[in-house]
Short mmCIF file of C-alpha atoms and ligand atoms in Angstrom, two decimals:
data_model
loop_
_atom_site.label_atom_id
_atom_site.label_comp_id
_atom_site.label_asym_id
_atom_site.label_seq_id
_atom_site.Cartn_x
_atom_site.Cartn_y
_atom_site.Cartn_z
CA MET A 1 143.11 33.94 126.89
CA LYS A 2 143.55 30.25 126.43
CA TYR A 3 146.46 28.81 124.37
CA LEU A 4 146.86 25.27 123.05
CA VAL A 5 150.61 25.00 122.62
CA THR A 6 151.90 21.96 120.67
CA GLY A 7 155.48 20.76 121.34
CA GLY A 8 155.57 22.63 124.62
CA ALA A 9 157.87 20.05 126.24
CA GLY A 10 160.68 20.99 123.80
CA PHE A 11 163.08 23.83 123.80
CA ILE A 12 161.18 26.81 122.28
CA GLY A 13 157.71 25.60 123.20
CA SER A 14 158.53 25.40 126.94
CA ASN A 15 160.25 28.90 126.77
CA PHE A 16 157.10 30.18 125.10
CA ILE A 17 154.85 28.79 127.81
CA SER A 18 157.13 30.26 130.45
CA TYR A 19 157.04 33.65 128.68
CA ILE A 20 153.19 33.75 128.44
CA LEU A 21 152.69 32.56 132.05
CA ASN A 22 155.11 35.28 133.27
CA ASN A 23 153.64 38.16 131.20
CA TYR A 24 149.90 37.36 131.14
CA PRO A 25 148.58 36.64 134.67
CA ASP A 26 145.17 35.54 133.22
CA ALA A 27 146.55 33.25 130.51
CA GLU A 28 145.85 29.61 130.60
CA LEU A 29 147.97 27.15 128.61
CA VAL A 30 147.40 23.54 127.55
CA CYS A 31 150.51 21.77 126.26
CA LEU A 32 149.96 18.99 123.76
CA ASP A 33 153.11 16.91 123.35
CA SER A 34 153.99 13.26 122.44
CA LEU A 35 157.28 13.40 124.36
CA THR A 36 159.58 12.22 121.66
CA TYR A 37 163.28 12.05 122.46
CA ALA A 38 163.26 15.89 122.26
CA GLY A 39 160.39 16.37 124.83
CA ASN A 40 161.45 16.82 128.47
CA VAL A 41 159.03 17.23 131.28
CA SER A 42 161.79 18.82 133.42
CA ASN A 43 161.18 21.81 131.23
CA PHE A 44 157.83 22.35 133.09
CA ALA A 45 159.66 23.03 136.43
CA GLY A 46 158.45 26.30 137.80
CA PHE A 47 155.25 26.58 135.75
CA ASP A 48 152.11 27.71 137.70
CA LYS A 49 150.16 24.47 137.67
CA CYS A 50 146.85 26.31 138.18
CA ARG A 51 147.25 27.83 134.66
CA PHE A 52 149.11 25.00 132.99
CA THR A 53 147.88 21.65 131.80
CA PHE A 54 149.82 18.85 130.07
CA GLU A 55 148.17 16.51 127.62
CA TYR A 56 150.26 13.57 126.39
CA ALA A 57 149.19 13.40 122.68
CA ASP A 58 150.54 13.08 119.19
CA ILE A 59 149.58 15.65 116.64
CA CYS A 60 149.50 12.84 114.12
CA ASP A 61 146.61 11.26 116.04
CA ARG A 62 143.72 13.12 114.36
CA GLU A 63 140.91 11.91 116.69
CA ARG A 64 142.85 12.98 119.80
CA VAL A 65 143.70 16.36 118.29
CA PHE A 66 140.01 16.97 117.59
CA GLU A 67 139.04 15.71 121.08
CA LEU A 68 141.50 18.01 122.89
CA THR A 69 140.65 21.03 120.75
CA GLU A 70 136.94 20.57 121.47
CA ARG A 71 137.49 20.02 125.13
CA TYR A 72 139.67 23.08 125.72
CA MET A 73 138.33 25.35 122.99
CA PRO A 74 141.48 27.56 122.97
CA ASP A 75 141.52 31.07 121.57
CA PHE A 76 144.91 30.32 120.02
CA ILE A 77 146.68 27.20 118.69
CA VAL A 78 150.44 27.74 118.49
CA ASN A 79 152.19 24.92 116.64
CA PHE A 80 155.76 24.39 117.80
CA ALA A 81 155.51 20.45 117.60
CA ALA A 82 157.99 19.21 115.01
CA GLU A 83 160.81 16.97 114.32
CA SER A 84 163.45 19.67 114.39
CA HIS A 85 166.95 18.32 113.79
CA VAL A 86 168.34 18.51 110.32
CA ASP A 87 170.85 15.65 110.88
CA ARG A 88 168.10 13.25 112.00
CA SER A 89 165.97 14.27 108.94
CA ILE A 90 168.80 12.98 106.71
CA LEU A 91 168.51 9.61 108.47
CA TYR A 92 164.70 9.35 109.03
CA PRO A 93 162.91 11.57 106.54
CA THR A 94 159.46 10.08 106.86
CA ALA A 95 159.13 10.93 110.53
CA PHE A 96 159.50 14.55 109.49
CA VAL A 97 156.87 14.28 106.88
CA SER A 98 154.41 12.67 109.34
CA THR A 99 154.79 15.10 112.21
CA ASN A 100 155.71 18.36 110.36
CA VAL A 101 153.26 17.98 107.50
CA LEU A 102 150.46 15.55 108.38
CA GLY A 103 150.40 16.53 112.03
CA THR A 104 150.06 20.19 110.96
CA ALA A 105 147.24 19.26 108.66
CA ASN A 106 145.35 17.63 111.63
CA LEU A 107 145.75 20.77 113.68
CA LEU A 108 144.53 22.99 110.82
CA ASP A 109 141.47 20.86 110.38
CA ALA A 110 140.75 20.98 114.12
CA ALA A 111 141.21 24.73 114.15
CA LYS A 112 138.82 25.01 111.21
CA GLN A 113 136.20 22.73 112.72
CA PHE A 114 136.13 24.50 116.07
CA LYS A 115 136.52 28.03 114.66
CA ILE A 116 139.71 28.93 116.52
CA SER A 117 140.52 32.65 116.47
CA ARG A 118 144.14 32.26 115.48
CA PHE A 119 146.38 29.41 114.26
CA HIS A 120 150.04 30.24 114.46
CA GLN A 121 152.62 28.17 112.70
CA VAL A 122 156.18 28.36 114.06
CA SER A 123 158.39 27.97 110.97
CA THR A 124 162.08 28.47 110.15
CA ASP A 125 164.47 30.54 108.03
CA GLU A 126 165.62 27.20 106.56
CA VAL A 127 162.62 27.20 104.18
CA TYR A 128 164.43 29.78 102.03
CA GLY A 129 167.40 27.52 101.61
CA ASP A 130 170.89 29.04 101.81
CA VAL A 131 171.36 32.55 100.50
CA ASP A 132 174.52 34.23 99.15
CA ALA A 133 175.76 37.37 100.78
CA PRO A 134 174.65 40.23 100.74
CA HIS A 135 171.11 38.99 100.30
CA PHE A 136 168.76 38.85 103.28
CA SER A 137 165.68 36.62 102.70
CA VAL A 138 162.40 38.46 102.66
CA GLU A 139 158.98 36.92 103.19
CA SER A 140 158.07 36.95 99.61
CA ASP A 141 161.20 35.04 98.47
CA THR A 142 160.71 31.69 96.68
CA LEU A 143 161.12 28.74 99.02
CA CYS A 144 164.13 26.56 98.21
CA PRO A 145 164.53 24.07 101.14
CA SER A 146 167.59 21.86 101.16
CA SER A 147 167.03 19.07 103.73
CA PRO A 148 164.03 16.79 104.39
CA TYR A 149 163.56 18.83 107.60
CA SER A 150 163.34 22.23 105.77
CA ALA A 151 161.27 20.64 102.90
CA SER A 152 158.78 19.31 105.48
CA LYS A 153 158.53 22.75 107.19
CA ALA A 154 158.19 24.54 103.84
CA SER A 155 155.30 22.09 102.96
CA ALA A 156 153.59 22.88 106.31
CA ASP A 157 153.94 26.62 105.56
CA MET A 158 152.28 26.11 102.20
CA LEU A 159 149.42 24.12 103.82
CA VAL A 160 148.87 26.71 106.54
CA LEU A 161 148.60 29.54 104.00
CA SER A 162 146.33 27.51 101.80
CA TYR A 163 143.81 27.30 104.74
CA PHE A 164 143.77 31.01 104.91
CA ARG A 165 143.07 31.42 101.13
CA THR A 166 140.68 28.55 100.77
CA PHE A 167 138.82 28.48 104.09
CA GLY A 168 139.51 31.89 105.57
CA LEU A 169 141.15 30.26 108.56
CA PRO A 170 142.83 33.01 110.57
CA VAL A 171 146.49 31.98 110.40
CA THR A 172 149.90 33.55 110.77
CA VAL A 173 153.37 32.12 110.05
CA SER A 174 156.66 33.14 111.60
CA ARG A 175 160.01 32.19 110.13
CA CYS A 176 162.78 32.37 112.75
CA SER A 177 166.53 31.98 112.62
CA ASN A 178 168.63 29.69 114.87
CA ASN A 179 167.57 29.91 118.55
CA TYR A 180 169.71 29.37 121.52
CA GLY A 181 169.13 29.67 125.28
CA PRO A 182 168.01 27.57 128.32
CA GLY A 183 166.70 24.10 127.82
CA GLN A 184 167.91 23.35 124.25
CA PHE A 185 168.58 19.74 123.56
CA PRO A 186 172.29 19.07 123.40
CA GLU A 187 172.21 17.70 119.90
CA LYS A 188 172.15 21.24 118.47
CA LEU A 189 175.37 23.25 118.00
CA ILE A 190 175.45 25.62 120.93
CA PRO A 191 174.45 23.33 123.80
CA LEU A 192 176.58 20.59 122.36
CA ILE A 193 179.62 22.88 122.29
CA ILE A 194 178.94 24.07 125.83
CA TYR A 195 178.60 20.47 127.01
CA ASN A 196 181.77 19.38 125.30
CA ILE A 197 183.85 22.32 126.57
CA MET A 198 182.55 21.78 130.16
CA ASN A 199 183.57 18.00 129.89
CA ASP A 200 186.89 18.49 128.10
CA LYS A 201 185.65 16.75 124.92
CA PRO A 202 186.61 17.83 121.48
CA ILE A 203 184.18 19.98 119.38
CA GLY A 204 183.10 18.40 116.12
CA ILE A 205 182.69 21.01 113.38
CA TYR A 206 181.24 19.91 110.06
CA GLY A 207 183.49 20.67 107.12
CA ASN A 208 185.36 24.03 107.14
CA GLY A 209 183.17 25.58 109.77
CA LEU A 210 182.62 28.74 107.64
CA GLN A 211 178.90 28.22 107.43
CA CYS A 212 176.94 31.34 108.63
CA ARG A 213 173.96 31.37 111.00
CA ASP A 214 171.90 34.11 112.51
CA TRP A 215 171.53 33.38 116.28
CA LEU A 216 168.57 34.69 118.25
CA TYR A 217 168.10 34.34 121.99
CA VAL A 218 164.98 32.24 122.52
CA GLU A 219 163.10 34.81 124.66
CA ASP A 220 163.34 37.29 121.79
CA HIS A 221 161.71 34.70 119.59
CA CYS A 222 158.87 34.00 122.08
CA ARG A 223 158.12 37.74 122.38
CA ALA A 224 157.93 38.02 118.64
CA VAL A 225 155.48 35.08 118.42
CA ASP A 226 153.41 36.70 121.10
CA MET A 227 153.29 39.98 119.17
CA ILE A 228 152.41 38.22 115.91
CA ILE A 229 149.53 36.35 117.57
CA GLN A 230 148.20 39.61 119.21
CA HIS A 231 148.72 42.05 116.42
CA GLY A 232 149.95 40.33 113.30
CA ARG A 233 147.81 40.47 110.16
CA GLU A 234 145.96 37.24 109.31
CA GLY A 235 147.39 35.23 106.31
CA GLU A 236 150.87 36.99 106.76
CA ILE A 237 154.33 35.56 107.19
CA TYR A 238 156.83 37.34 109.47
CA ASN A 239 160.59 36.72 109.61
CA ILE A 240 162.23 36.83 113.02
CA GLY A 241 166.00 37.10 113.46
CA SER A 242 168.92 39.13 114.85
CA MET A 243 170.17 40.23 111.45
CA HIS A 244 173.72 39.42 112.61
CA THR A 245 175.39 36.32 111.26
CA VAL A 246 178.46 34.51 112.59
CA THR A 247 180.29 31.48 111.25
CA ASN A 248 180.34 28.28 113.17
CA LEU A 249 184.06 28.66 113.91
CA GLU A 250 183.38 32.24 115.29
CA MET A 251 180.66 30.72 117.43
CA VAL A 252 183.26 28.23 118.88
CA ASP A 253 185.52 31.11 119.82
CA MET A 254 182.69 33.03 121.49
CA LEU A 255 181.71 30.00 123.54
CA VAL A 256 185.29 29.11 124.50
CA SER A 257 185.62 32.54 126.00
CA ALA A 258 182.12 32.54 127.52
CA VAL A 259 182.87 29.23 129.28
CA GLY A 260 186.40 30.38 130.19
CA ARG A 261 188.14 27.14 129.09
CA THR A 262 190.12 25.88 126.15
CA ALA A 263 188.81 23.33 123.64
CA LEU A 264 190.04 21.19 120.76
CA VAL A 265 188.28 21.65 117.47
CA ASP A 266 187.95 18.56 115.22
CA HIS A 267 186.90 19.19 111.60
CA ILE A 268 184.66 16.22 110.86
CA THR A 269 182.74 15.00 107.73
CA ASP A 270 180.34 17.65 106.44
CA ARG A 271 176.57 17.42 106.64
CA PRO A 272 175.15 16.31 103.24
CA GLY A 273 173.52 19.26 101.55
CA HIS A 274 174.77 21.63 104.28
CA ASP A 275 173.29 25.04 103.92
CA LYS A 276 176.11 27.67 103.80
CA ARG A 277 174.39 30.78 104.93
CA TYR A 278 171.03 31.85 106.32
CA ALA A 279 170.22 35.52 106.70
CA LEU A 280 166.79 37.18 107.26
CA SER A 281 165.47 40.63 106.65
CA CYS A 282 163.26 41.52 109.60
CA ASP A 283 162.00 44.82 108.28
CA LYS A 284 158.47 43.65 108.14
CA ILE A 285 158.03 42.67 111.76
CA LYS A 286 160.02 45.70 112.86
CA GLY A 287 157.92 48.10 110.75
CA GLU A 288 154.54 46.53 111.39
CA LEU A 289 154.75 45.41 114.97
CA GLY A 290 157.74 47.33 116.46
CA TRP A 291 159.62 44.08 117.40
CA THR A 292 163.34 44.23 117.67
CA PRO A 293 165.63 41.74 119.54
CA CYS A 294 166.58 42.80 123.06
CA VAL A 295 169.37 40.38 123.88
CA ASP A 296 172.68 40.77 122.13
CA ILE A 297 174.79 37.74 121.37
CA GLU A 298 177.42 38.33 124.09
CA LYS A 299 174.77 38.71 126.84
CA GLY A 300 172.68 35.77 125.44
CA LEU A 301 175.62 33.43 125.34
CA ALA A 302 176.66 34.37 128.87
CA LYS A 303 173.12 33.75 130.13
CA THR A 304 173.06 30.37 128.25
CA VAL A 305 176.38 29.20 129.49
CA LYS A 306 175.40 30.13 133.06
CA TRP A 307 172.18 28.09 132.62
CA TYR A 308 174.05 25.02 131.41
CA MET A 309 176.56 25.28 134.23
CA ASP A 310 173.80 25.73 136.83
CA ASN A 311 171.80 22.80 135.34
CA ARG A 312 174.54 20.14 134.79
CA ASP A 313 172.00 17.50 136.03
CA TRP A 314 169.47 18.43 133.39
CA CYS A 315 172.16 17.87 130.74
CA GLU A 316 173.50 14.69 132.30
CA ASP A 317 169.95 13.21 132.53
CA ILE A 318 169.75 13.64 128.78
CA MET A 319 173.21 12.35 128.00
CA ASN A 320 172.63 9.15 130.01
CA GLY A 321 168.98 8.81 129.05
CA LYS A 322 167.47 9.16 132.59
CA TYR A 323 165.11 11.88 131.41
CA ILE A 324 163.16 9.26 129.41
CA GLU A 325 162.35 7.49 132.70
CA LYS A 326 161.22 10.82 134.22
CA ASN A 327 159.01 11.46 131.21
CA LYS A 328 157.44 7.99 131.62
CA GLU A 329 156.91 8.53 135.44
CA TYR A 330 155.19 11.92 134.59
CA ILE A 331 152.59 10.52 132.33
CA LYS A 332 151.73 7.48 134.46
P1 NAD B 401 162.54 20.59 119.89
O1 NAD B 401 162.92 19.40 119.06
O2 NAD B 401 163.33 20.99 121.09
O3 NAD B 401 161.04 20.21 120.47
C1 NAD B 401 159.95 19.65 119.70
C2 NAD B 401 158.86 19.22 120.62
O4 NAD B 401 157.83 18.75 119.73
C3 NAD B 401 159.19 18.17 121.60
O5 NAD B 401 158.74 18.40 122.82
C4 NAD B 401 158.55 16.82 121.04
O6 NAD B 401 158.26 15.95 121.97
C5 NAD B 401 157.37 17.48 120.34
N1 NAD B 401 156.87 16.66 119.28
C6 NAD B 401 157.53 16.10 118.19
N2 NAD B 401 156.79 15.35 117.44
C7 NAD B 401 155.50 15.52 118.02
C8 NAD B 401 154.12 14.98 117.63
N3 NAD B 401 154.00 14.21 116.53
N4 NAD B 401 153.15 15.32 118.46
C9 NAD B 401 153.31 16.00 119.52
N5 NAD B 401 154.47 16.60 119.93
C10 NAD B 401 155.53 16.30 119.14
O7 NAD B 401 162.29 21.77 118.87
P2 NAD B 401 162.52 23.29 119.02
O8 NAD B 401 163.94 23.57 118.73
O9 NAD B 401 161.92 23.74 120.34
O10 NAD B 401 161.60 23.87 117.80
C11 NAD B 401 160.26 24.16 117.99
C12 NAD B 401 159.73 24.66 116.62
O11 NAD B 401 160.42 25.82 116.25
C13 NAD B 401 159.79 23.67 115.56
O12 NAD B 401 158.59 23.67 114.79
C14 NAD B 401 160.97 24.19 114.75
O13 NAD B 401 160.85 23.70 113.37
C15 NAD B 401 160.89 25.64 114.96
N6 NAD B 401 162.13 26.40 114.82
C16 NAD B 401 163.23 25.95 115.62
C17 NAD B 401 164.44 26.77 115.61
C18 NAD B 401 165.60 26.42 116.45
O14 NAD B 401 166.64 27.04 116.33
N7 NAD B 401 165.51 25.43 117.34
C19 NAD B 401 164.40 27.89 114.85
C20 NAD B 401 163.37 28.27 113.98
C21 NAD B 401 162.15 27.49 114.12
O1 DAU B 402 167.80 28.05 111.18
C1 DAU B 402 166.76 27.59 112.03
C2 DAU B 402 166.99 26.11 112.29
O2 DAU B 402 168.17 26.08 113.18
C3 DAU B 402 165.88 25.39 112.94
O3 DAU B 402 164.78 25.40 111.97
C4 DAU B 402 166.24 23.95 113.24
O4 DAU B 402 165.11 23.39 113.94
C5 DAU B 402 167.43 24.05 114.14
O5 DAU B 402 167.89 22.65 114.44
C6 DAU B 402 168.64 24.79 113.54
O6 DAU B 402 169.12 24.06 112.39
P1 DAU B 402 170.68 24.13 112.08
O7 DAU B 402 171.05 22.95 111.20
O8 DAU B 402 171.20 25.43 111.59
O9 DAU B 402 171.23 23.97 113.62
P2 DAU B 402 172.37 22.96 114.22
O10 DAU B 402 172.52 23.35 115.66
O11 DAU B 402 172.11 21.59 113.96
O12 DAU B 402 173.59 23.39 113.44
C7 DAU B 402 174.11 24.72 113.37
C8 DAU B 402 175.29 24.81 112.55
O13 DAU B 402 176.38 24.00 113.18
C9 DAU B 402 175.07 24.12 111.11
O14 DAU B 402 175.92 24.84 110.20
C10 DAU B 402 175.72 22.70 111.31
C11 DAU B 402 176.80 22.99 112.32
N1 DAU B 402 177.13 21.88 113.25
C12 DAU B 402 176.13 21.39 113.96
C13 DAU B 402 176.33 20.27 114.84
C14 DAU B 402 175.21 19.74 115.65
C15 DAU B 402 178.45 21.39 113.35
O15 DAU B 402 179.39 21.92 112.72
N2 DAU B 402 178.69 20.41 114.25
C16 DAU B 402 177.69 19.83 115.01
O16 DAU B 402 177.97 18.88 115.85
#
């Protein structure tokens, strides 16, 4: 099987490529990535170069997307490429519309033109907006995104599903909760906290810190996407999550004990429009595909902390901007 994976130099995309390479000895993967600030070619370390190809390309570049789709003729297109950080979407909303909406439209048109067997859209629980306890969002819930990021992801979901209804394009959509694990850019809560604890810096918590998130270890997400591509029904949406929510302050405590050091918490200005609680029902993927998470939060955080401790250079390269030079060297 051949996969075209967009955004494969980022956190989840690179973990997905690694998962497929390790579990399918015959799989070949092409990664299409424009190496924004979030892309990092160090994430390719350890990939089997005989079965992995990198193409430096922007999903907003329609001609290039068509050219690469025609050249590789993949069985599957898996779209991870996105502007993914909520805080940045508040500062630069149009970049999110370009990549997350228009970029997805280009990929859909290419998938349609070259009759790709499956287009999978990697979406997020944020499209439902925040939900009050005790509700757990189900796939048929009305979308109510709060930030420019989640609004752009919700728009892309709508577009993907419209290609199924109008053109019969074989699509699936997954909506996952917050991921954590190796290789996550340290602008997101968990790697940022780990970095700050390791470097004796205060932890900045937005507002009262009582916002709830459902945290899933990244490999569990990758396995779910794989199962959906292989066995999910065309035109369907699948939620993916741990069904276990924690507050941001509880997460700080768990990380402080996982790292084994103390830390100072600073309550700082809240994120505008901050979603208070995400929570997903995962009955559909459990019932239809038999997926359940394998890594519980204590084990997942311990593995993640160990990865960041063992890969201090990776983190420092990001913090001092050296990884950008390495990216440029790689594409020369
Ligand atoms: P990330 O920011 O770590 O990586 C995004 C990747 O996409 C980077 O390699 C970047 O260079 C690439 N990219 C960005 N714009 C591009 C463009 N125009 N053309 C080509 N490549 C481009 O993101 P992530 O956390 O790995 O998230 C991956 C996907 O999963 C996103 O679609 C995100 O919405 C979704 N998601 C993320 C989470 C999470 O907790 N991180 C949870 C649910 C869903
Ligand atoms: O829910 C899935 C989403 O999870 C993905 O779609 C997004 O791509 C991903 O970025 C993530 O969004 P969040 O906004 O939930 O993640 P983030 O790590 O930015 O923040 C998690 C929580 O921690 C949130 O309530 C905001 C808070 N926070 C975050 C940062 C970076 C802080 O209190 N302080 C911080 O410095």
